[in-house]
Short mmCIF file of C-alpha atoms and ligand atoms in Angstrom, two decimals:
data_model
loop_
_atom_site.label_atom_id
_atom_site.label_comp_id
_atom_site.label_asym_id
_atom_site.label_seq_id
_atom_site.Cartn_x
_atom_site.Cartn_y
_atom_site.Cartn_z
CA MET K 41 43.78 128.14 -64.22
CA LYS K 42 42.06 128.84 -60.88
CA PHE K 43 40.93 132.34 -60.42
CA SER K 44 39.49 134.29 -57.86
CA VAL K 45 37.75 137.61 -58.53
CA ASP K 46 40.19 138.24 -54.96
CA ASP K 47 42.71 138.41 -57.63
CA ILE K 48 40.65 141.40 -59.39
CA LEU K 49 38.75 143.15 -56.88
CA ARG K 50 39.97 146.84 -56.22
CA PRO K 51 40.83 146.07 -52.11
CA CYS K 52 38.38 149.34 -51.27
CA VAL K 53 35.34 147.78 -52.51
CA ARG K 54 36.17 144.94 -50.19
CA GLY K 55 33.63 144.56 -47.77
CA ILE K 56 31.15 147.35 -48.92
CA GLU K 57 27.31 145.83 -48.30
CA PRO K 58 25.21 146.27 -50.73
CA TYR K 59 22.65 148.42 -50.52
CA SER K 60 19.55 146.62 -49.17
CA PRO K 61 16.77 148.07 -51.00
CA GLY K 62 12.76 147.52 -49.06
CA ARG K 63 11.24 144.22 -50.62
CA PRO K 64 9.08 145.67 -53.30
CA ILE K 65 5.19 144.73 -53.70
CA GLU K 66 4.87 141.66 -55.73
CA GLU K 67 7.64 140.07 -54.07
CA VAL K 68 5.78 140.27 -51.18
CA LYS K 69 2.48 139.82 -53.01
CA ARG K 70 3.46 136.44 -54.29
CA GLU K 71 5.29 134.91 -51.32
CA TYR K 72 2.81 135.75 -48.84
CA GLY K 73 -0.39 134.85 -51.18
CA LEU K 74 -1.92 138.38 -50.78
CA SER K 75 -3.36 140.94 -52.91
CA ASP K 76 -3.24 143.45 -51.05
CA VAL K 77 -0.04 144.72 -50.44
CA VAL K 78 1.32 148.54 -48.76
CA LYS K 79 4.71 149.42 -48.84
CA MET K 80 5.81 151.93 -45.45
CA ALA K 81 9.09 151.10 -45.94
CA SER K 82 11.24 153.08 -48.28
CA ASN K 83 9.70 156.68 -47.02
CA GLU K 84 7.58 156.63 -50.70
CA ASN K 85 4.35 159.00 -51.07
CA LEU K 86 1.85 157.23 -50.57
CA LEU K 87 -0.45 159.04 -52.05
CA GLY K 88 1.11 159.28 -55.44
CA PRO K 89 3.07 161.13 -58.24
CA SER K 90 1.73 164.69 -59.22
CA PRO K 91 -1.08 164.65 -61.80
CA LEU K 92 1.22 167.26 -63.13
CA ALA K 93 3.82 165.27 -63.60
CA LEU K 94 2.03 161.79 -65.13
CA GLU K 95 0.79 164.62 -67.37
CA ALA K 96 3.74 165.73 -67.99
CA LEU K 97 5.43 162.34 -69.01
CA GLY K 98 2.50 161.66 -71.42
CA ARG K 99 4.27 164.53 -73.40
CA GLU K 100 7.62 163.60 -72.87
CA MET K 101 6.93 159.74 -74.15
CA SER K 102 7.15 160.01 -78.31
CA GLY K 103 10.39 162.52 -77.82
CA ILE K 104 12.21 159.36 -75.94
CA ASN K 105 14.42 158.78 -78.96
CA PHE K 106 16.65 161.48 -78.09
CA TYR K 107 18.89 161.98 -75.92
CA PRO K 108 17.67 164.56 -73.11
CA ASP K 109 19.11 167.68 -72.39
CA GLY K 110 22.34 166.61 -70.62
CA SER K 111 22.80 170.17 -69.25
CA ALA K 112 19.13 170.14 -67.58
CA ARG K 113 18.67 173.49 -68.37
CA ARG K 114 15.22 174.29 -68.06
CA LEU K 115 15.04 171.93 -64.72
CA LYS K 116 17.49 174.40 -63.54
CA GLU K 117 16.37 177.60 -64.26
CA ALA K 118 13.05 176.82 -62.97
CA ILE K 119 15.13 175.09 -59.24
CA GLY K 120 17.26 178.57 -59.37
CA ALA K 121 14.31 180.08 -59.88
CA ARG K 122 12.05 179.22 -57.16
CA LEU K 123 14.64 178.74 -54.72
CA GLY K 124 16.91 182.42 -55.20
CA VAL K 125 19.98 181.12 -56.75
CA GLU K 126 21.54 180.87 -60.09
CA PRO K 127 20.76 177.90 -62.28
CA GLY K 128 25.07 177.52 -62.43
CA GLN K 129 24.10 176.65 -58.44
CA VAL K 130 22.66 173.58 -59.46
CA ILE K 131 23.28 170.03 -60.27
CA ALA K 132 20.67 167.07 -61.84
CA GLY K 133 21.22 163.68 -60.46
CA ASN K 134 20.65 160.03 -61.12
CA GLY K 135 18.68 160.15 -57.63
CA SER K 136 20.32 162.70 -55.32
CA ASP K 137 22.57 158.81 -54.18
CA GLU K 138 24.12 160.65 -57.22
CA ILE K 139 25.44 163.35 -56.41
CA ILE K 140 26.38 161.70 -53.57
CA ARG K 141 28.35 159.58 -55.86
CA ILE K 142 29.67 162.04 -57.32
CA ILE K 143 30.60 164.76 -54.58
CA ALA K 144 33.28 161.89 -52.95
CA GLU K 145 34.23 161.22 -56.35
CA THR K 146 35.16 164.68 -57.29
CA PHE K 147 36.34 165.80 -53.98
CA LEU K 148 37.65 163.35 -52.39
CA CYS K 149 41.56 161.92 -52.63
CA GLU K 150 42.55 158.18 -51.51
CA GLY K 151 43.09 157.88 -48.09
CA GLU K 152 40.91 161.22 -47.51
CA GLU K 153 38.56 161.02 -44.63
CA ALA K 154 34.54 161.69 -44.11
CA VAL K 155 33.36 161.43 -40.95
CA ILE K 156 29.23 160.42 -40.83
CA SER K 157 26.64 159.98 -38.11
CA ASP K 158 25.90 156.36 -37.06
CA PRO K 159 23.57 155.00 -37.20
CA SER K 160 21.84 157.67 -40.52
CA PHE K 161 21.92 157.58 -44.68
CA VAL K 162 24.19 153.84 -45.05
CA VAL K 163 24.56 155.78 -48.80
CA TYR K 164 27.03 157.81 -48.04
CA ALA K 165 29.55 155.47 -46.33
CA THR K 166 29.56 153.63 -49.63
CA ALA K 167 30.55 156.78 -52.13
CA VAL K 168 32.78 157.48 -49.66
CA ARG K 169 34.66 153.95 -49.49
CA VAL K 170 34.41 152.91 -53.40
CA ALA K 171 36.28 156.62 -54.07
CA GLY K 172 39.15 154.93 -52.35
CA GLY K 173 38.56 157.48 -48.89
CA ARG K 174 37.97 156.36 -45.16
CA CYS K 175 34.89 156.87 -43.16
CA ARG K 176 34.89 158.29 -39.40
CA VAL K 177 31.87 157.09 -37.55
CA VAL K 178 30.35 159.07 -34.71
CA PRO K 179 27.40 157.66 -32.98
CA LEU K 180 24.35 159.93 -32.48
CA LYS K 181 23.85 161.23 -29.30
CA ASN K 182 20.15 160.09 -28.03
CA PHE K 183 19.37 159.65 -31.35
CA SER K 184 20.67 163.13 -32.44
CA TYR K 185 23.65 164.23 -33.82
CA ASP K 186 26.43 164.96 -31.24
CA VAL K 187 28.24 168.09 -33.01
CA ASP K 188 30.98 168.53 -30.79
CA SER K 189 32.07 165.21 -31.36
CA LEU K 190 31.97 165.23 -35.21
CA LEU K 191 33.72 169.19 -35.09
CA GLY K 192 36.42 166.16 -32.45
CA ALA K 193 36.31 163.94 -35.51
CA VAL K 194 37.54 166.17 -37.97
CA GLY K 195 41.38 165.88 -38.51
CA GLU K 196 43.95 167.17 -41.06
CA LYS K 197 42.49 164.27 -43.27
CA THR K 198 38.94 165.63 -43.11
CA LYS K 199 37.57 166.53 -46.40
CA ILE K 200 33.93 166.08 -46.31
CA VAL K 201 30.33 165.90 -43.81
CA PHE K 202 27.83 164.52 -44.11
CA PHE K 203 24.11 165.41 -42.44
CA ALA K 204 21.20 163.56 -43.24
CA ASN K 205 18.63 166.81 -41.76
CA PRO K 206 15.86 165.18 -41.43
CA ASN K 207 18.46 162.01 -40.38
CA ASN K 208 17.56 159.28 -41.82
CA PRO K 209 16.10 156.73 -39.94
CA THR K 210 15.78 158.60 -37.13
CA GLY K 211 14.00 161.93 -38.32
CA THR K 212 15.63 163.69 -36.01
CA MET K 213 17.20 166.85 -37.27
CA LEU K 214 19.71 169.02 -36.78
CA SER K 215 18.74 172.76 -35.98
CA ARG K 216 20.12 176.13 -36.64
CA GLU K 217 21.69 176.56 -33.76
CA GLN K 218 23.94 173.42 -33.96
CA ALA K 219 24.59 174.20 -37.58
CA ASP K 220 25.12 177.71 -37.10
CA ARG K 221 27.85 176.54 -33.93
CA PHE K 222 28.63 173.43 -36.04
CA MET K 223 29.46 175.92 -39.56
CA GLU K 224 31.57 178.49 -37.34
CA ARG K 225 33.94 176.19 -36.13
CA ILE K 226 34.45 173.73 -39.27
CA PRO K 227 37.55 174.20 -41.27
CA ARG K 228 37.08 176.08 -44.73
CA ARG K 229 38.28 172.95 -46.84
CA VAL K 230 36.26 170.89 -45.69
CA ILE K 231 32.82 170.13 -47.63
CA THR K 232 29.53 170.47 -45.39
CA VAL K 233 26.27 168.25 -46.92
CA PHE K 234 23.06 169.13 -46.22
CA ASP K 235 21.00 166.10 -47.39
CA GLU K 236 17.51 167.23 -47.10
CA ALA K 237 15.97 164.38 -48.82
CA TYR K 238 12.91 165.26 -46.17
CA TYR K 239 13.15 169.28 -45.88
CA GLU K 240 9.18 169.78 -47.70
CA TYR K 241 7.83 167.70 -45.05
CA VAL K 242 10.00 169.46 -42.21
CA GLU K 243 7.16 171.29 -39.03
CA SER K 244 10.43 172.87 -36.99
CA PRO K 245 10.88 176.14 -37.13
CA ASP K 246 13.93 175.74 -35.68
CA PHE K 247 15.17 173.59 -39.13
CA PRO K 248 18.54 175.36 -40.19
CA ALA K 249 18.42 177.47 -43.62
CA SER K 250 21.24 175.60 -45.42
CA LEU K 251 21.26 177.23 -48.33
CA GLY K 252 22.34 180.74 -46.38
CA TYR K 253 25.58 179.09 -45.79
CA LEU K 254 26.55 179.63 -49.71
CA GLU K 255 25.40 182.80 -50.11
CA LYS K 256 28.64 183.34 -47.55
CA GLY K 257 30.84 181.51 -49.76
CA MET K 258 31.20 177.94 -47.90
CA PRO K 259 31.14 175.01 -49.39
CA VAL K 260 27.50 173.14 -48.54
CA VAL K 261 26.14 171.52 -50.83
CA CYS K 262 22.49 171.10 -50.20
CA LEU K 263 21.03 168.12 -51.61
CA ARG K 264 17.30 167.66 -52.36
CA THR K 265 15.37 165.50 -54.01
CA PHE K 266 12.04 164.37 -56.11
CA SER K 267 11.64 161.24 -54.67
CA LYS K 268 9.76 161.77 -51.67
CA ILE K 269 7.13 164.54 -51.16
CA TYR K 270 7.06 164.51 -55.43
CA GLY K 271 6.88 161.06 -55.89
CA LEU K 272 8.92 160.66 -58.49
CA ALA K 273 11.22 157.98 -56.91
CA GLY K 274 10.50 155.34 -60.03
CA LEU K 275 11.94 158.15 -61.89
CA ARG K 276 15.44 158.39 -59.67
CA ILE K 277 15.81 162.27 -59.55
CA GLY K 278 17.38 164.78 -57.91
CA TYR K 279 19.42 167.72 -57.55
CA GLY K 280 22.62 169.63 -55.55
CA ILE K 281 22.51 173.35 -54.51
CA THR K 282 26.39 174.40 -54.25
CA ARG K 283 28.44 176.70 -55.05
CA GLN K 284 29.34 177.53 -58.72
CA ASP K 285 32.75 176.20 -58.93
CA MET K 286 32.25 173.53 -56.89
CA VAL K 287 29.59 172.65 -59.97
CA SER K 288 31.81 172.98 -62.85
CA GLU K 289 34.35 170.91 -61.83
CA MET K 290 31.62 168.06 -60.04
CA ASN K 291 30.34 168.61 -63.67
CA ARG K 292 34.21 166.72 -65.34
CA VAL K 293 32.78 163.06 -63.34
CA ARG K 294 29.22 164.14 -63.82
CA GLN K 295 28.30 161.57 -66.80
CA PRO K 296 26.79 163.98 -69.95
CA PHE K 297 23.43 162.36 -69.96
CA ASN K 298 23.02 160.97 -66.13
CA VAL K 299 19.06 162.38 -65.81
CA ASN K 300 16.73 160.82 -68.18
CA SER K 301 14.29 163.15 -70.31
CA LEU K 302 10.82 161.30 -68.44
CA ALA K 303 12.11 162.13 -65.12
CA GLN K 304 13.75 166.30 -65.69
CA ALA K 305 9.84 166.57 -67.56
CA ALA K 306 8.06 165.09 -65.32
CA ALA K 307 9.96 166.94 -61.96
CA ALA K 308 9.47 169.98 -63.92
CA ALA K 309 5.83 170.05 -63.63
CA ALA K 310 5.86 169.21 -60.21
CA LEU K 311 7.63 172.06 -59.10
CA GLU K 312 4.97 173.75 -60.22
CA ASP K 313 2.05 171.76 -58.82
CA SER K 314 1.75 173.79 -55.11
CA ARG K 315 -1.26 171.72 -55.01
CA HIS K 316 -0.11 167.88 -54.56
CA LEU K 317 3.18 169.61 -52.33
CA GLU K 318 0.53 170.72 -49.75
CA LYS K 319 -1.85 168.33 -49.74
CA SER K 320 1.05 165.33 -49.41
CA ARG K 321 2.32 168.17 -46.39
CA LYS K 322 -1.43 168.08 -44.25
CA LEU K 323 -1.76 164.30 -44.93
CA ASN K 324 2.05 163.55 -43.21
CA SER K 325 1.17 166.26 -39.99
CA GLU K 326 -1.93 164.50 -40.10
CA GLY K 327 -0.55 160.58 -40.65
CA LYS K 328 1.49 161.56 -38.21
CA ARG K 329 -0.09 163.20 -34.80
CA TYR K 330 -2.46 159.83 -35.60
CA LEU K 331 0.50 156.77 -34.77
CA TYR K 332 2.04 159.22 -32.45
CA ALA K 333 -2.09 159.08 -30.09
CA GLU K 334 -2.16 155.42 -31.11
CA LEU K 335 0.94 154.62 -30.45
CA ASP K 336 1.22 155.93 -27.14
CA ARG K 337 -2.12 154.11 -26.37
CA LEU K 338 -0.43 150.97 -27.09
CA GLY K 339 3.12 151.88 -24.71
CA ILE K 340 4.92 151.80 -27.84
CA GLU K 341 8.07 154.83 -28.02
CA TYR K 342 8.97 156.23 -30.95
CA ILE K 343 11.23 158.57 -32.06
CA PRO K 344 9.39 162.16 -33.35
CA THR K 345 9.91 162.81 -36.64
CA GLN K 346 10.40 165.58 -38.68
CA ALA K 347 10.36 163.34 -42.04
CA ASN K 348 7.66 161.38 -43.10
CA PHE K 349 8.63 158.37 -41.66
CA ILE K 350 8.74 157.20 -37.85
CA LEU K 351 11.42 154.71 -35.56
CA VAL K 352 9.34 153.34 -33.50
CA ARG K 353 10.63 150.73 -30.77
CA THR K 354 8.69 147.33 -30.83
CA GLY K 355 11.33 145.25 -29.24
CA ARG K 356 12.23 141.66 -30.94
CA ALA K 357 11.70 143.95 -34.64
CA SER K 358 12.60 141.09 -37.03
CA SER K 359 10.02 138.63 -35.81
CA VAL K 360 7.15 141.91 -35.71
CA SER K 361 8.72 142.48 -39.34
CA ARG K 362 8.13 139.25 -40.72
CA ARG K 363 4.16 139.34 -38.82
CA LEU K 364 3.23 142.78 -40.30
CA LEU K 365 4.84 140.67 -43.81
CA ARG K 366 1.89 138.30 -43.46
CA GLY K 367 -0.82 141.18 -43.33
CA GLY K 368 0.30 142.90 -45.76
CA ILE K 369 1.94 145.40 -44.12
CA ILE K 370 6.24 145.99 -45.66
CA VAL K 371 8.23 148.47 -43.17
CA ARG K 372 11.59 147.89 -42.41
CA GLY K 373 13.28 146.49 -39.96
CA MET K 374 16.02 148.57 -38.38
CA ALA K 375 18.85 145.08 -37.46
CA GLY K 376 21.35 146.13 -40.35
CA TYR K 377 21.44 150.34 -38.78
CA ASN K 378 22.41 148.33 -34.90
CA LEU K 379 19.12 148.68 -34.04
CA GLY K 380 17.69 145.39 -34.08
CA ASP K 381 14.43 146.83 -31.37
CA CYS K 382 13.30 149.10 -33.68
CA LEU K 383 11.25 149.53 -37.41
CA ARG K 384 10.73 152.62 -39.60
CA VAL K 385 7.46 153.19 -40.97
CA THR K 386 6.79 155.66 -43.45
CA ILE K 387 3.37 157.85 -42.66
CA GLY K 388 1.33 156.80 -45.25
CA LEU K 389 -2.52 157.81 -46.16
CA LYS K 390 -5.30 157.70 -43.47
CA HIS K 391 -6.53 153.75 -43.94
CA HIS K 392 -2.15 152.92 -43.83
CA ASN K 393 -1.91 154.57 -41.09
CA GLU K 394 -4.88 152.81 -39.72
CA ARG K 395 -3.90 148.73 -41.10
CA PHE K 396 -0.21 149.33 -39.79
CA VAL K 397 -1.84 150.22 -36.18
CA ASN K 398 -3.98 147.59 -35.70
CA ALA K 399 -1.43 144.99 -37.57
CA LEU K 400 1.19 146.29 -35.61
CA ARG K 401 -1.30 145.71 -32.44
CA GLU K 402 -2.22 142.16 -32.89
CA SER K 403 1.25 141.76 -33.45
CA LEU K 404 1.87 142.50 -30.02
CA GLU K 405 -0.79 140.14 -29.09
CA GLU K 406 0.10 137.49 -30.55
CA GLU K 407 3.71 137.82 -28.83
CA GLU K 408 2.17 138.15 -25.08
C1 LIG I 1627 15.86 158.79 -49.82
C2 LIG I 1627 16.91 159.06 -49.18
C3 LIG I 1627 17.78 160.16 -50.29
C4 LIG I 1627 16.93 160.58 -51.43
O1 LIG I 1627 18.06 159.51 -52.64
P1 LIG I 1627 17.65 159.59 -54.35
O2 LIG I 1627 18.68 159.47 -54.55
O3 LIG I 1627 17.04 160.77 -54.35
O4 LIG I 1627 15.70 159.03 -54.14
C5 LIG I 1627 18.47 160.89 -50.41
N1 LIG I 1627 19.10 160.58 -48.63
C6 LIG I 1627 18.64 160.73 -47.44
C7 LIG I 1627 18.48 160.79 -46.41
C8 LIG I 1627 17.13 159.11 -48.34
O5 LIG I 1627 16.45 159.38 -47.24
#
């Protein structure tokens, strides 16, 4: 019997690109015979996790024979208290990636549309397509959001608009003024998602207060994560803040025990660790200024960032990142984002950043 997987595949799944992650450290060590490799490819916190989170993990470990709290009550109360929202306005996810899926699966009907920018976070398009929806893609203008074109792309069938703010991979942000203008004009039946994965790193005073739109009752979802500044990417935990009625509907779609007990405990502890947060923020700010200065010195263009990564125009980024790999530094080539001359580098600790700059300098000299 001849059988093709195409005969049983959901048509909306056909053609979705599998996510391509940054290369794991161990794999690079083995392939290049290196003992010391630094990963500056996935915007993780290179300071490591909060010590308080590690302690909480230790305490939680002996209870993993029990299912986690399916409603993540303690964590949602802590988040609610911190942000001045009701715990019932919070939904926890197995990474904010999962909440992006839940939003699409809860609200998007087959054939409805989501408006996304390009380049931006690739997870939005996958979530939309898996839910049977379509994407309208609006190019960034000068590496930043083009609010007028985004509004122009909103039509009868539009249900969701996604903003990564700050945007990944550019590090640019939608300003308060742009966000206000967008929210004034967007029809009330459209959900606006502000994915603020890098919120804690933002230094600009013009960053929008997305929770303010929620206070006015607008259908906004604000996403935050423990994967970036909190240093818990391996545990997979993020959260969304939105209207209580929207959380109730999303809870129908959410898996009953979607966030594991170790992640819940570590996240609640990390939230209390203001020292780790401040230290991480300061290191990032200093690292950013160091990298700007060194890139300027090398005459390499980059996009000023509000996050913990920088988009750098090295030219022929795939060969540059291969040479960096040989030097034990993993960065992210941007060919998949149609930015073949750029790479994205995570801002690390001082010695990581210095090592990156030195390897980059050597790589460029080698090319000449
Ligand atoms: C890293 C990142 C996330 C975080 O995803 P998690 O699933 O919470 O690890 C979300 N959005 C953007 C734009 C990101 O860059």
